[in-house]
Amino acid sequence: MIRKLFLGLLGLFVASTASADWALNMPKGVTELSQETYDLHMMVFWWCVAIGVVVFGVMIFSLFKHRKSKGAEPAKFSHSTPAEIMWTAIPVVILLLMAVPAAKTMLKAEDSRNPDISIVITAYQWKWHYKYQDEGIEFFSSLARPSVDARRLDSGVDVNSVQNYLLDVDRPVVVPVNAKVRLLLTSNDVIHSWWVPELSIKKDAVPGLVNETWFKATETGTYRGQCTELCGKDHGYMPVVVEVVEADAYQAWVDARQNGDAKLASAQ
Ligand SMILES: [Cu+2]
């Protein structure tokens, strides 16, 4: 039984590393900050591994070495000042070693000054509204038609045959690569959350409040995310799609949008 379980778990790990579609670890992402976030996550992870190895190592060694059958006698002392100083000081030092780089990254993540583009994102039940502040572009972004048709009861459509099922929209957000994009998030009804793992952004959209964040994508591509705050019955049907394109393609998209060509947006 245990053997089966172990082999099953092993299979799961192998499958996760073999498949590029999903993995156990967080993605490295496509922004400088997402890379930093990933590095922080790995640093904390390895600290945890080291602490686990040391603590359980000492514990198991002590249990084995000082077992009763070997005639071990329990120690009589109830207080040890050196031990207490040690087990206070060492964790404090480890926490500081983690806190300093983490604070640096958090400060960077909060600094959305001097953006190249500002986009106001308003969440609705159950879609997103994007407004490019200086470009005068605004549009709703809803679940793409193939997903809408497939998700209906008795639709007769095999959802596995729908590309990017529940992760595609009719009009994606388009931004240029290597540009600092500031996002101003709010909501029209209930609390939603705008999440794109590859950008390492998960920010709440709260009615009556404006939350601020930013990203600078360093790789072109299509990045997908979802609403991550339970926001009602269609919470699972309001994905986020961000298309990072070259600067000239972005300009062409802006020009087309400003000329009212809504179709081109989703074709980009
Ligand atoms: Cu939502």
PDB file of N, CA, C and O and ligand atoms in Angstrom, residues 123-128 189-193 226-232 234-236 238, ligand 1:
ATOM      1  N   ALA A 123     -13.168  45.844 -12.667  1.00  0.00           N
ATOM      2  CA  ALA A 123     -13.753  44.505 -12.692  1.00  0.00           C
ATOM      3  C   ALA A 123     -15.268  44.591 -12.623  1.00  0.00           C
ATOM      4  O   ALA A 123     -15.827  45.443 -11.934  1.00  0.00           O
ATOM      5  N   TYR A 124     -15.906  43.724 -13.360  1.00  0.00           N
ATOM      6  CA  TYR A 124     -17.359  43.609 -13.357  1.00  0.00           C
ATOM      7  C   TYR A 124     -17.710  42.141 -13.165  1.00  0.00           C
ATOM      8  O   TYR A 124     -16.930  41.268 -13.508  1.00  0.00           O
ATOM      9  N   GLN A 125     -18.903  41.870 -12.657  1.00  0.00           N
ATOM     10  CA  GLN A 125     -19.410  40.503 -12.693  1.00  0.00           C
ATOM     11  C   GLN A 125     -19.921  40.267 -14.116  1.00  0.00           C
ATOM     12  O   GLN A 125     -20.962  40.868 -14.482  1.00  0.00           O
ATOM     13  N   TRP A 126     -19.312  39.492 -15.056  1.00  0.00           N
ATOM     14  CA  TRP A 126     -18.061  38.804 -14.836  1.00  0.00           C
ATOM     15  C   TRP A 126     -17.188  39.042 -16.043  1.00  0.00           C
ATOM     16  O   TRP A 126     -17.115  38.210 -16.940  1.00  0.00           O
ATOM     17  N   LYS A 127     -16.607  40.189 -16.074  1.00  0.00           N
ATOM     18  CA  LYS A 127     -15.701  40.558 -17.172  1.00  0.00           C
ATOM     19  C   LYS A 127     -14.792  41.678 -16.681  1.00  0.00           C
ATOM     20  O   LYS A 127     -14.967  42.190 -15.570  1.00  0.00           O
ATOM     21  N   TRP A 128     -13.830  42.035 -17.519  1.00  0.00           N
ATOM     22  CA  TRP A 128     -12.900  43.110 -17.168  1.00  0.00           C
ATOM     23  C   TRP A 128     -13.075  44.266 -18.137  1.00  0.00           C
ATOM     24  O   TRP A 128     -13.345  44.060 -19.308  1.00  0.00           O
ATOM     25  N   ASP A 189     -18.517  46.258  -8.735  1.00  0.00           N
ATOM     26  CA  ASP A 189     -19.533  45.585  -7.925  1.00  0.00           C
ATOM     27  C   ASP A 189     -18.956  44.908  -6.677  1.00  0.00           C
ATOM     28  O   ASP A 189     -19.038  45.453  -5.592  1.00  0.00           O
ATOM     29  N   VAL A 190     -18.358  43.745  -6.843  1.00  0.00           N
ATOM     30  CA  VAL A 190     -17.808  43.028  -5.681  1.00  0.00           C
ATOM     31  C   VAL A 190     -16.283  42.955  -5.825  1.00  0.00           C
ATOM     32  O   VAL A 190     -15.729  43.474  -6.784  1.00  0.00           O
ATOM     33  N   ILE A 191     -15.640  42.313  -4.861  1.00  0.00           N
ATOM     34  CA  ILE A 191     -14.177  42.219  -4.949  1.00  0.00           C
ATOM     35  C   ILE A 191     -13.774  41.128  -5.940  1.00  0.00           C
ATOM     36  O   ILE A 191     -14.256  40.002  -5.874  1.00  0.00           O
ATOM     37  N   HIS A 192     -12.920  41.500  -6.882  1.00  0.00           N
ATOM     38  CA  HIS A 192     -12.320  40.555  -7.825  1.00  0.00           C
ATOM     39  C   HIS A 192     -10.808  40.626  -7.613  1.00  0.00           C
ATOM     40  O   HIS A 192     -10.323  41.433  -6.813  1.00  0.00           O
ATOM     41  N   SER A 193     -10.090  39.806  -8.348  1.00  0.00           N
ATOM     42  CA  SER A 193      -8.632  39.887  -8.253  1.00  0.00           C
ATOM     43  C   SER A 193      -8.010  39.568  -9.602  1.00  0.00           C
ATOM     44  O   SER A 193      -8.346  38.558 -10.224  1.00  0.00           O
ATOM     45  N   GLN A 226      -6.471  34.504 -14.431  1.00  0.00           N
ATOM     46  CA  GLN A 226      -7.884  34.388 -14.063  1.00  0.00           C
ATOM     47  C   GLN A 226      -8.208  35.348 -12.936  1.00  0.00           C
ATOM     48  O   GLN A 226      -7.319  35.855 -12.265  1.00  0.00           O
ATOM     49  N   CYS A 227      -9.513  35.531 -12.702  1.00  0.00           N
ATOM     50  CA  CYS A 227      -9.937  36.244 -11.502  1.00  0.00           C
ATOM     51  C   CYS A 227      -9.696  35.300 -10.328  1.00  0.00           C
ATOM     52  O   CYS A 227     -10.013  34.123 -10.402  1.00  0.00           O
ATOM     53  N   THR A 228      -9.080  35.816  -9.259  1.00  0.00           N
ATOM     54  CA  THR A 228      -8.773  34.929  -8.138  1.00  0.00           C
ATOM     55  C   THR A 228      -9.420  35.383  -6.839  1.00  0.00           C
ATOM     56  O   THR A 228      -8.878  35.165  -5.763  1.00  0.00           O
ATOM     57  N   GLU A 229     -10.549  36.061  -6.959  1.00  0.00           N
ATOM     58  CA  GLU A 229     -11.312  36.348  -5.747  1.00  0.00           C
ATOM     59  C   GLU A 229     -12.728  35.881  -6.044  1.00  0.00           C
ATOM     60  O   GLU A 229     -13.345  36.381  -6.996  1.00  0.00           O
ATOM     61  N   LEU A 230     -13.188  34.943  -5.237  1.00  0.00           N
ATOM     62  CA  LEU A 230     -14.509  34.361  -5.493  1.00  0.00           C
ATOM     63  C   LEU A 230     -15.544  35.478  -5.596  1.00  0.00           C
ATOM     64  O   LEU A 230     -15.829  36.176  -4.622  1.00  0.00           O
ATOM     65  N   CYS A 231     -16.095  35.701  -6.800  1.00  0.00           N
ATOM     66  CA  CYS A 231     -16.864  36.923  -7.030  1.00  0.00           C
ATOM     67  C   CYS A 231     -18.267  36.661  -7.530  1.00  0.00           C
ATOM     68  O   CYS A 231     -18.929  37.547  -8.054  1.00  0.00           O
ATOM     69  N   GLY A 232     -18.747  35.431  -7.359  1.00  0.00           N
ATOM     70  CA  GLY A 232     -20.104  35.154  -7.801  1.00  0.00           C
ATOM     71  C   GLY A 232     -20.145  33.934  -8.689  1.00  0.00           C
ATOM     72  O   GLY A 232     -19.140  33.249  -8.859  1.00  0.00           O
ATOM     73  N   ASP A 234     -20.243  33.273 -11.830  1.00  0.00           N
ATOM     74  CA  ASP A 234     -19.413  33.121 -13.031  1.00  0.00           C
ATOM     75  C   ASP A 234     -17.955  33.517 -12.793  1.00  0.00           C
ATOM     76  O   ASP A 234     -17.239  33.901 -13.714  1.00  0.00           O
ATOM     77  N   HIS A 235     -17.547  33.400 -11.542  1.00  0.00           N
ATOM     78  CA  HIS A 235     -16.164  33.716 -11.161  1.00  0.00           C
ATOM     79  C   HIS A 235     -15.140  32.990 -12.040  1.00  0.00           C
ATOM     80  O   HIS A 235     -14.088  33.528 -12.370  1.00  0.00           O
ATOM     81  N   GLY A 236     -15.473  31.766 -12.431  1.00  0.00           N
ATOM     82  CA  GLY A 236     -14.529  30.974 -13.231  1.00  0.00           C
ATOM     83  C   GLY A 236     -14.532  31.329 -14.703  1.00  0.00           C
ATOM     84  O   GLY A 236     -13.830  30.716 -15.494  1.00  0.00           O
ATOM     85  N   MET A 238     -14.119  34.575 -16.102  1.00  0.00           N
ATOM     86  CA  MET A 238     -13.623  35.915 -16.441  1.00  0.00           C
ATOM     87  C   MET A 238     -12.085  35.917 -16.479  1.00  0.00           C
ATOM     88  O   MET A 238     -11.437  36.537 -15.649  1.00  0.00           O
TER      89      MET A 238
HETATM   90 CU    CU B   1     -14.077  38.112 -10.438  1.00  0.00          CU
END
